[in-house]
Coordinates of C-alpha atoms in Angstrom, one line a residue:
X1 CA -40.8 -45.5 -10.9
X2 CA -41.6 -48.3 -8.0
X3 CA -41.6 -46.9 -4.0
X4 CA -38.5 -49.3 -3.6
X5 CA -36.1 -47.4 -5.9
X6 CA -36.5 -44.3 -3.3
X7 CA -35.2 -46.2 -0.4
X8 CA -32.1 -47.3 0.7
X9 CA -30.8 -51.1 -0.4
X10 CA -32.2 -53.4 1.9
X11 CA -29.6 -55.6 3.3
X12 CA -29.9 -58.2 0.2
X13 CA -28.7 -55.3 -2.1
X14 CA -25.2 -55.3 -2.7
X15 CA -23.7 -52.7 -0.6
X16 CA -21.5 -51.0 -3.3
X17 CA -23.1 -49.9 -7.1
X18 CA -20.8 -48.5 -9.4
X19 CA -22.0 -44.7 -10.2
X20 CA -23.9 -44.9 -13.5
X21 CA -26.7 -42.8 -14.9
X22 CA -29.4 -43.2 -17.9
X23 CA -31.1 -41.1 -20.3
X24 CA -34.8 -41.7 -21.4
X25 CA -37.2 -40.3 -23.2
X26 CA -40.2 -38.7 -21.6
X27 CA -43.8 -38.6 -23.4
X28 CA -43.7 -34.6 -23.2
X29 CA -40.5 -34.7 -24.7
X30 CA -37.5 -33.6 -22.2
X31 CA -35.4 -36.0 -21.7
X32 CA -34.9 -38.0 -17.7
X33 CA -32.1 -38.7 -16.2
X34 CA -31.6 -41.6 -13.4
X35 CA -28.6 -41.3 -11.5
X36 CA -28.0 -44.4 -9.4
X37 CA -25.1 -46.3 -7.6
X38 CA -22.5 -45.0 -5.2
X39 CA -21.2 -41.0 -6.5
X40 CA -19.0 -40.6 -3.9
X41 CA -14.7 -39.5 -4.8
X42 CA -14.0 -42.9 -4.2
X43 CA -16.4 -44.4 -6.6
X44 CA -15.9 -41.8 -9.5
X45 CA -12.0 -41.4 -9.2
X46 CA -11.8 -43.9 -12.0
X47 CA -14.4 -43.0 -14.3
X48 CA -13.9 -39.9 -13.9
X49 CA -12.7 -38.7 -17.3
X50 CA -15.0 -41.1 -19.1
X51 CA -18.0 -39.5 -17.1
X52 CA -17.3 -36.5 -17.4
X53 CA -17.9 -36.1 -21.5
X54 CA -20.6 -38.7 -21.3
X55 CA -22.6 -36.1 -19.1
X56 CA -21.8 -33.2 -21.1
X57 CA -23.9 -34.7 -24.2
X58 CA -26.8 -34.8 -21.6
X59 CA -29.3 -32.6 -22.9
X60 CA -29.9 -29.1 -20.9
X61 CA -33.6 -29.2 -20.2
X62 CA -33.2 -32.8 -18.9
X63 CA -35.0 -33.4 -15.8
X64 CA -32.9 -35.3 -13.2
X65 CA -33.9 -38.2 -11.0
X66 CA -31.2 -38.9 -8.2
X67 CA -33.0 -40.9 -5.9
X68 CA -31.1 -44.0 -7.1
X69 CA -27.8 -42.8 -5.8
X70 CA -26.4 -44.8 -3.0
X71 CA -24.0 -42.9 -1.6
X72 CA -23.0 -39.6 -2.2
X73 CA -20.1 -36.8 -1.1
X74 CA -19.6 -33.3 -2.2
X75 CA -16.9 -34.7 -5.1
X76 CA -20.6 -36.2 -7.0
X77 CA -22.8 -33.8 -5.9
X78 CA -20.3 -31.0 -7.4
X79 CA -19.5 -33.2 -11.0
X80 CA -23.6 -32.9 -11.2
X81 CA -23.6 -29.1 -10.1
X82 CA -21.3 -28.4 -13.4
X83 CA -23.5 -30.3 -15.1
X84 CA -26.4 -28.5 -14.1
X85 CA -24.8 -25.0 -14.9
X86 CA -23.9 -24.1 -11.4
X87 CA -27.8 -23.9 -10.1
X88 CA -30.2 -26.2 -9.4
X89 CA -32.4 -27.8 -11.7
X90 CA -36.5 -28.1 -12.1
X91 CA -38.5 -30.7 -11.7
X92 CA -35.4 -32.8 -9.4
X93 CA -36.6 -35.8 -7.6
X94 CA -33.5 -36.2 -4.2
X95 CA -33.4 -37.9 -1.5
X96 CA -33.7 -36.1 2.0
X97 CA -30.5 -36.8 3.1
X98 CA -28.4 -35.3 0.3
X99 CA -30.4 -32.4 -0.1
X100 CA -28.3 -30.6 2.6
X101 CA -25.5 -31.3 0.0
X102 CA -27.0 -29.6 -3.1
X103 CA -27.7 -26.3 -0.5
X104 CA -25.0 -26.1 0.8
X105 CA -23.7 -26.0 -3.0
X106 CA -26.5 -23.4 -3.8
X107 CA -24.8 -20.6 -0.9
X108 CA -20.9 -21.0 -1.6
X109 CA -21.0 -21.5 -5.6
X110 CA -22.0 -19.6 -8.0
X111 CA -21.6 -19.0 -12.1
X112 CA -18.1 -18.8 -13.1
X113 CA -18.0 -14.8 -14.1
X114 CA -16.5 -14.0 -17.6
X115 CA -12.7 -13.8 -16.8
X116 CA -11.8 -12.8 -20.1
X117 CA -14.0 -9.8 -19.7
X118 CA -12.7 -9.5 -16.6
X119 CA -9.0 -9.4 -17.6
X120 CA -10.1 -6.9 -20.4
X121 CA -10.8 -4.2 -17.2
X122 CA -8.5 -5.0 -14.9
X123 CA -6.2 -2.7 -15.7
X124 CA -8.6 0.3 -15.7
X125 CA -10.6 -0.7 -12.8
X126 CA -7.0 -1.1 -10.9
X127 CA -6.0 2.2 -12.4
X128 CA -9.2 3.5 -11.2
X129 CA -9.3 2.7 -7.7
X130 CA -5.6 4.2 -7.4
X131 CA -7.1 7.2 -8.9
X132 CA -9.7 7.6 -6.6
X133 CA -7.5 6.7 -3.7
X134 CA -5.6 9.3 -4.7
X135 CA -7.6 12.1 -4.8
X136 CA -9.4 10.6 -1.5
X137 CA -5.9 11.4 0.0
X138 CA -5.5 14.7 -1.6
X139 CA -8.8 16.4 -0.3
X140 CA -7.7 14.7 3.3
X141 CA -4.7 16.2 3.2
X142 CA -6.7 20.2 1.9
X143 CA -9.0 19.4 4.5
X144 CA -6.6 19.4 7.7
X145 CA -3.9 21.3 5.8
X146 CA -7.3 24.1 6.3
X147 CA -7.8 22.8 10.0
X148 CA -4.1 23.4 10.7
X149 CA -4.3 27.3 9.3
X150 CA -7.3 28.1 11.0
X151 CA -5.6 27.2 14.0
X152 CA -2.5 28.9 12.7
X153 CA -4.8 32.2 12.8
X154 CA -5.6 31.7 15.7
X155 CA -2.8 31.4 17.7
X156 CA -1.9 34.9 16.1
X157 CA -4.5 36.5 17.6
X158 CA -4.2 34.8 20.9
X159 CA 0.0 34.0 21.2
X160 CA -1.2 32.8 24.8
X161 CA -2.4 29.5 23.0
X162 CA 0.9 28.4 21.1
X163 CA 1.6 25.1 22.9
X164 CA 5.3 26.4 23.3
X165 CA 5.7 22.7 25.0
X166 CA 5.0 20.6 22.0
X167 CA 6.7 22.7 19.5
X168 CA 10.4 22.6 21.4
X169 CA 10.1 18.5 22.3
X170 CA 9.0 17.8 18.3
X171 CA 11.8 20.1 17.3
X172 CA 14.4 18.0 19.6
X173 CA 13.0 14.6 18.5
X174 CA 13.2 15.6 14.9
X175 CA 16.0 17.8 14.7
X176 CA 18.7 17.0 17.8
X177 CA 18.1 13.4 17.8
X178 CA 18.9 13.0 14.0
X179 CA 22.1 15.0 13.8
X180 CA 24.0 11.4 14.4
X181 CA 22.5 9.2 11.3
X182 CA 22.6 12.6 9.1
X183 CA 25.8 13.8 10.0
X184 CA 26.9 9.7 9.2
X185 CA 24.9 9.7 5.6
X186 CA 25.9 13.0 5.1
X187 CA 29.9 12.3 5.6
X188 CA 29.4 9.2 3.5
X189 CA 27.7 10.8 0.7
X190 CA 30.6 13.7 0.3
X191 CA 33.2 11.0 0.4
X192 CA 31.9 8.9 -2.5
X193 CA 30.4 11.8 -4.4
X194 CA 34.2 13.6 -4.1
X195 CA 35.8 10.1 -5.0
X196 CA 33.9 9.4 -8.2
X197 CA 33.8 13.2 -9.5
X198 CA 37.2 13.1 -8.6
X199 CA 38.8 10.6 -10.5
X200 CA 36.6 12.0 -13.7
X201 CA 38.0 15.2 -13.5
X202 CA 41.4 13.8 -12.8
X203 CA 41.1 12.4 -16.1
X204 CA 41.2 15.8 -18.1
X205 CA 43.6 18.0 -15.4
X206 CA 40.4 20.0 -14.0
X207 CA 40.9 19.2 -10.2
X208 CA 39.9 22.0 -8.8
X209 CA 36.7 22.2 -10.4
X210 CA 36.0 19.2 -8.1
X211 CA 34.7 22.8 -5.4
X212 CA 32.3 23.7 -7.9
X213 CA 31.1 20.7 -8.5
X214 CA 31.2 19.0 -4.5
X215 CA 29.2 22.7 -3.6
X216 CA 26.6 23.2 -5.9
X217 CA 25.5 19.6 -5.8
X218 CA 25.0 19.1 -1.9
X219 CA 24.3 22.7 -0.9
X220 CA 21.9 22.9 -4.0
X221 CA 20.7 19.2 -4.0
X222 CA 22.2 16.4 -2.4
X223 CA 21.9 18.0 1.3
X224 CA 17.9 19.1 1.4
X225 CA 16.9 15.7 -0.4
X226 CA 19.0 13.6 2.0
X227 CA 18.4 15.0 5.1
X228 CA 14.4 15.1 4.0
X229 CA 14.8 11.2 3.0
X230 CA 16.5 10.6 6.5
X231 CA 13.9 12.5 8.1
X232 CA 10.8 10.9 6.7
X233 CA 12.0 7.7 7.3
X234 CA 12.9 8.6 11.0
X235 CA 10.7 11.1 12.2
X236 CA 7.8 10.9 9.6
X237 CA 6.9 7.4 10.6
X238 CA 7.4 8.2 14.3
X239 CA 4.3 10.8 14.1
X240 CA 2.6 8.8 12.0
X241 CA 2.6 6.0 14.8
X242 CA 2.3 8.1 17.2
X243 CA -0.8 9.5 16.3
X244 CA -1.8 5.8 15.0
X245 CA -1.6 4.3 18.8
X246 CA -3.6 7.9 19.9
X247 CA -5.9 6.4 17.6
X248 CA -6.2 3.0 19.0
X249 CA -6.2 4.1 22.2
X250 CA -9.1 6.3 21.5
X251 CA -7.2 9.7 22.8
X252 CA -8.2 11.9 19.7
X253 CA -11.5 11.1 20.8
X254 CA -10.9 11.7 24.4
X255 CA -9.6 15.4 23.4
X256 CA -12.6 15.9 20.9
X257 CA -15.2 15.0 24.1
X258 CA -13.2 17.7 25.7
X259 CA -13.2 20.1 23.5
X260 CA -9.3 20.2 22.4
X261 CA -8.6 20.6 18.8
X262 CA -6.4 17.6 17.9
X263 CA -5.0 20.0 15.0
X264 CA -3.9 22.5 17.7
X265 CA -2.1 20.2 19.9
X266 CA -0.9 17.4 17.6
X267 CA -1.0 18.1 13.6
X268 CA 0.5 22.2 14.2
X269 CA 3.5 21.9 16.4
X270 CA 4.8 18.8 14.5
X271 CA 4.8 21.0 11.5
X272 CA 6.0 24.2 13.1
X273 CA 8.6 21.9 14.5
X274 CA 10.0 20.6 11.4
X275 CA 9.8 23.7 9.6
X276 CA 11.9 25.1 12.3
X277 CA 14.3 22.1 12.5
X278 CA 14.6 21.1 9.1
X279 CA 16.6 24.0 7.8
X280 CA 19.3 23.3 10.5
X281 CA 19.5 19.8 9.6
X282 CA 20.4 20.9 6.1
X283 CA 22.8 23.1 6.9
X284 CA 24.6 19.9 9.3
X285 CA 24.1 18.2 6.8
X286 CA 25.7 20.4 4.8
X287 CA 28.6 20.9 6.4
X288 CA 28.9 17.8 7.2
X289 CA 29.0 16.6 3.3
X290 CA 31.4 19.3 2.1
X291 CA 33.8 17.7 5.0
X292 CA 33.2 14.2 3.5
X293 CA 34.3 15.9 0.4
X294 CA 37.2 17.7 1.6
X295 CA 38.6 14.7 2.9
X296 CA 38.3 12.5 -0.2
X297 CA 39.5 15.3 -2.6
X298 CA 42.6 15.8 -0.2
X299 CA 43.2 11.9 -0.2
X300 CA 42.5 11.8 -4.0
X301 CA 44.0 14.9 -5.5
X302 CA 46.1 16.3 -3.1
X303 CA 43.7 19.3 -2.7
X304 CA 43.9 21.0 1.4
X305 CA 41.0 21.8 3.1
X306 CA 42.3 25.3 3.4
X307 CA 41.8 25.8 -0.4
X308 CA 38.6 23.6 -0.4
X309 CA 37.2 26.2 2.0
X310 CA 38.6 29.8 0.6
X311 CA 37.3 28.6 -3.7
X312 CA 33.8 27.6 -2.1
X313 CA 32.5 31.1 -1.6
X314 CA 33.4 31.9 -4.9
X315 CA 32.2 28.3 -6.9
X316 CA 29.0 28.5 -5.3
X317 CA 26.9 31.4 -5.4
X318 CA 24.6 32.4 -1.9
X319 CA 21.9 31.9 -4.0
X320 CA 21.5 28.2 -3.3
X321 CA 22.2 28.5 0.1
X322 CA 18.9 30.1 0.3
X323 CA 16.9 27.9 -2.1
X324 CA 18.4 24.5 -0.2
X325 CA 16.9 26.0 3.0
X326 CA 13.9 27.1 1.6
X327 CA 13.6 23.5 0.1
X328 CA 14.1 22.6 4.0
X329 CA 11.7 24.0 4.8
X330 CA 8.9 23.3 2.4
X331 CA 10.2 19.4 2.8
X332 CA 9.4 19.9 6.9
X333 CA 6.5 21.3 6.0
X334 CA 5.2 18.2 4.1
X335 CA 6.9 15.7 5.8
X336 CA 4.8 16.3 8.8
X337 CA 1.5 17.0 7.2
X338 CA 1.6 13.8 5.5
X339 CA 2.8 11.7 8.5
X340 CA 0.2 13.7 10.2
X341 CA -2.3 13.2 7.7
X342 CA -1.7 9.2 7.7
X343 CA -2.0 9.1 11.4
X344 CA -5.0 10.5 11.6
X345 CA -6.7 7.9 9.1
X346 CA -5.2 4.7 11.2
X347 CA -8.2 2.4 12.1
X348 CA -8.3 0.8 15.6
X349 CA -6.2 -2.6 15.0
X350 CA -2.7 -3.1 14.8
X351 CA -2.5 -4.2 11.0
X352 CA -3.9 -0.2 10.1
X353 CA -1.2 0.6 11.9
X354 CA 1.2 -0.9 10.4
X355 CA 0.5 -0.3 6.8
X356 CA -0.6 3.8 7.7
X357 CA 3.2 3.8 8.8
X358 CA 4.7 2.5 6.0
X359 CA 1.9 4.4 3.3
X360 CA 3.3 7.8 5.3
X361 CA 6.8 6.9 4.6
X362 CA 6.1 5.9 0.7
X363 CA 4.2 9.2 0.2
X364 CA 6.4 11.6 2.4
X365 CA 9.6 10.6 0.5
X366 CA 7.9 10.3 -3.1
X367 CA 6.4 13.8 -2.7
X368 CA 9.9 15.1 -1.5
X369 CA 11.8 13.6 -4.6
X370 CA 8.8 15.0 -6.5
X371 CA 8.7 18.5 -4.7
X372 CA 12.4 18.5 -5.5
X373 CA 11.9 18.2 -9.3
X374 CA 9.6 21.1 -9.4
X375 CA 12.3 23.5 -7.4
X376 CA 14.7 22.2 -10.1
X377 CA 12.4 23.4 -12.9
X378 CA 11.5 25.8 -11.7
X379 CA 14.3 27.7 -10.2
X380 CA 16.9 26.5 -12.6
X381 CA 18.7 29.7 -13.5
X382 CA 18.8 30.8 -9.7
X383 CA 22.0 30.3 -8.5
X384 CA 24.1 28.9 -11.4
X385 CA 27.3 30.8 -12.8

C-alpha cells in the first residue's frame, strides 16, 4: 500500500468517491479489506440495502484497512461496527481523525444481549424483585412496629412521657375533620345499598327483611371498610407526607442529634390516635348509613323510620357491633403504621415523595380489604342468626 493512499485527496482528486470496499487475499491467508470513498449517511443512503448483504459475506477474521475512506460520520462508522460484531477488530489500519469515532462507538455500544433468553426470565426476575420488595417492606414495618412497643412500654412506666399533645391534634385531624366526607359516603352508600336490596326483595313480598339485611351489612361490613378506605386515603397519605417533608427537611435527623425518638413523638401518637378515633368514625359512619337506608326503604317501600329503628335491635345481633369496632380499630392501627412506615423511607427529593404517598395509600387500603377478608373467615359464625 503506497504513502499516498493514507492521506487526504489532494485538490486534483475528485472531492466526492462513492463508498465502496474490496476483498483480497493475503499471503498468510486472512482475507483484507479496503474501505475507500466517502461512508458518510449521505453517501450510503442509497446503497444501503445492497451494502449491507454484500458485507455480511465478508469473512470474520478479515483484517480491515480504512484509511481509504474519505469522509466518514457515525451512520458508516456504525454499518462497519455491526460488521465487526460490535467490537473492534485486530490488526485495523485508521486514520487519526476517525479514530475518535470508532471510541466513542467502543464506550456507548455493546453486544446485543440474548433477548430471547431474556424474555424467557422476565417474568421471574420481575416476580422476584416484587418478592423481595415485599418482604424488604415487611421486616421495615416488624422493625418499627418493635420501635413503637418499646416506646409503648415505656410510657407505662413513665405516664409523664405520653405526648398528650400529639395524640389529641392526630385524633382531631383524623377523626373530627373526616366526619364531613364520611358522613357524605356513608349516607350515599345506605341509600343505594337500600334501593337495590330493596327492589329485590320487593320482588318476592320480603320488605322487611330489607333491616336485616341494611344492618348486618354496614354495621358488620360496609361501615369499618368504608370509613377505613376514606381514611387511608385522607389521613394515611397526610402522615405519610408529613413525615416525607420531615424527611427532606432533615428534621428526623435534627431529633435523632438530639436525642428524641422519632417513634415516640411521630410514629406512636399517630397510631394511638387512630386507634382511638377510628372506632367513632365507624360508629358515624354507621349511623349515618342506616339513615341513608331508612330514607330509601321509606321512599321505596313505604317502611317508617320508626319501624326501621325498633326491628334493628332484634335483626342484628350486638355481636357485630363489637367485631365492626374492633375491625376499627385494628384498621387504625395499620393505617397508621403503614403511612408511618412509608414516611419514614421517603428519600430527600420531591419525586420520593410523591410516589412514598401514593405506595402508602396502595398498601394501607389493600391490607385493609385484605385484613377484612381474614375477620370474615375467621369470625364468620359470630354474630349471624
Amino acid at each position: 500500500m503506497s504513502d499516498s493512499a493514507a492521506t487526504l485527496p489532494s485538490s486534483s482528486a475528485p472531492a466526492w468517491v462513492p463508498p465502496e470496499f474490496h476483498v483480497a487475499p493475503a499471503r498468510d491467508g486472512a482475507a483484507t479489506v479496503s474501505v475507500v470513498g466517502a461512508w458518510n449517511l449521505r453517501s450510503l443512503e442509497p446503497l444501503m440495502a445492497d451494502m449491507t448483504a454484500r458485507l455480511a459475506q465478508v469473512p470474520r477474521n478479515a483484517q480491515w484497512d480504512l484509511s481509504g475512506i474519505t469522509r466518514l460520520d457515525h451512520a458508516g462508522a456504525m454499518m462497519l461496527w455491526r460488521v465487526w460484531g460490535y467490537q473492534r477488530v485486530v490488526n485495523l489500519e485508521l486514520r487519526p481523525e476517525h479514530e475518535i469515532i470508532f471510541t466513542h462507538l467502543k464506550l456507548v455500544s455493546a453486544k446485543p444481549v440474548d433477548t430471547v433468553a431474556r424474555d424467557k426470565l422476565a417474568f421471574v426476575v420481575a416476580v422476584g424483585a416484587q418478592v423481595l420488595a415485599l418482604w424488604d417492606h415487611a421486616l421495615g414495618v416488624m422493625r418499627l412496629l418493635g420501635a413503637v412497643m418499646l416506646n409503648l412500654c415505656e410510657i407505662v412506666r413513665h405516664p409523664s412521657r405520653i405526648p398528650w399533645k400529639e395524640i389529641s391534634a392526630n385524633v382531631y385531624r383524623t377523626g373530627t375533620q373526616a366526619l364531613g366526607i364520611t358522613a357524605l359516603v356513608g349516607f350515599l352508600v345506605g341509600i343505594v345499598l337500600s334501593y337495590l336490596t330493596g327492589q329485590q326483595l320487593k320482588t318476592f313480598g320480603a320488605d322487611i327483611f330489607i333491616v336485616n339485611l341494611q344492618g348486618v351489612a354496614v354495621i358488620r361490613e360496609l361501615g369499618p371498610v368504608l370509613a377505613a378506605i376514606l381514611i387511608a386515603g385522607r389521613s394515611g397519605s397526610a402522615m405519610t407526607a408529613q413525615l416525607g417533608v420531615m424527611r427532606v427537611t432533615e428534621e428526623i435527623d435534627a431529633m435523632a442529634v438530639m436525642g428524641i425518638p422519632h417513634t415516640l413523638r411521630l410514629v406512636l401518637p399517630k397510631m394511638l390516635a387512630l386507634a382511638i378515633a377510628m372506632p367513632l368514625v365507624v360508629l358515624w359512619t354507621n349511623a349515618i348509613a342506616l339513615l341513608g337506608g331508612m330514607v330509601a326503604a321509606q321512599i321505596e317501600l313505604g317502611l317508617g323510620m320508626k319501624y326501621f329503628l325498633s326491628a334493628l335491635p332484634q335483626a342484628v345481633p350486638v355481636a357485630n357491633l363489637w367485631l365492626g369496632l374492633c375491625k376499627g380499630v385494628v384498621f387504625g392501627v395499620l393505617i397508621a403504621l403503614l403511612a408511618c412506615h412509608y414516611g419514614l423511607r421517603i428519600e430527600p427529593n420531591t419525586e420520593s415523595l410523591g410516589a412514598g404517598t401514593t405506595r402508602s395509600v396502595v398498601a394501607a387500603i389493600t391490607t385493609v380489604i385484605v385484613v377484612d377478608a381474614v375477620f370474615a373467615v375467621m369470625f364468620s359464625h359470630v354474630g349471624i342468626s
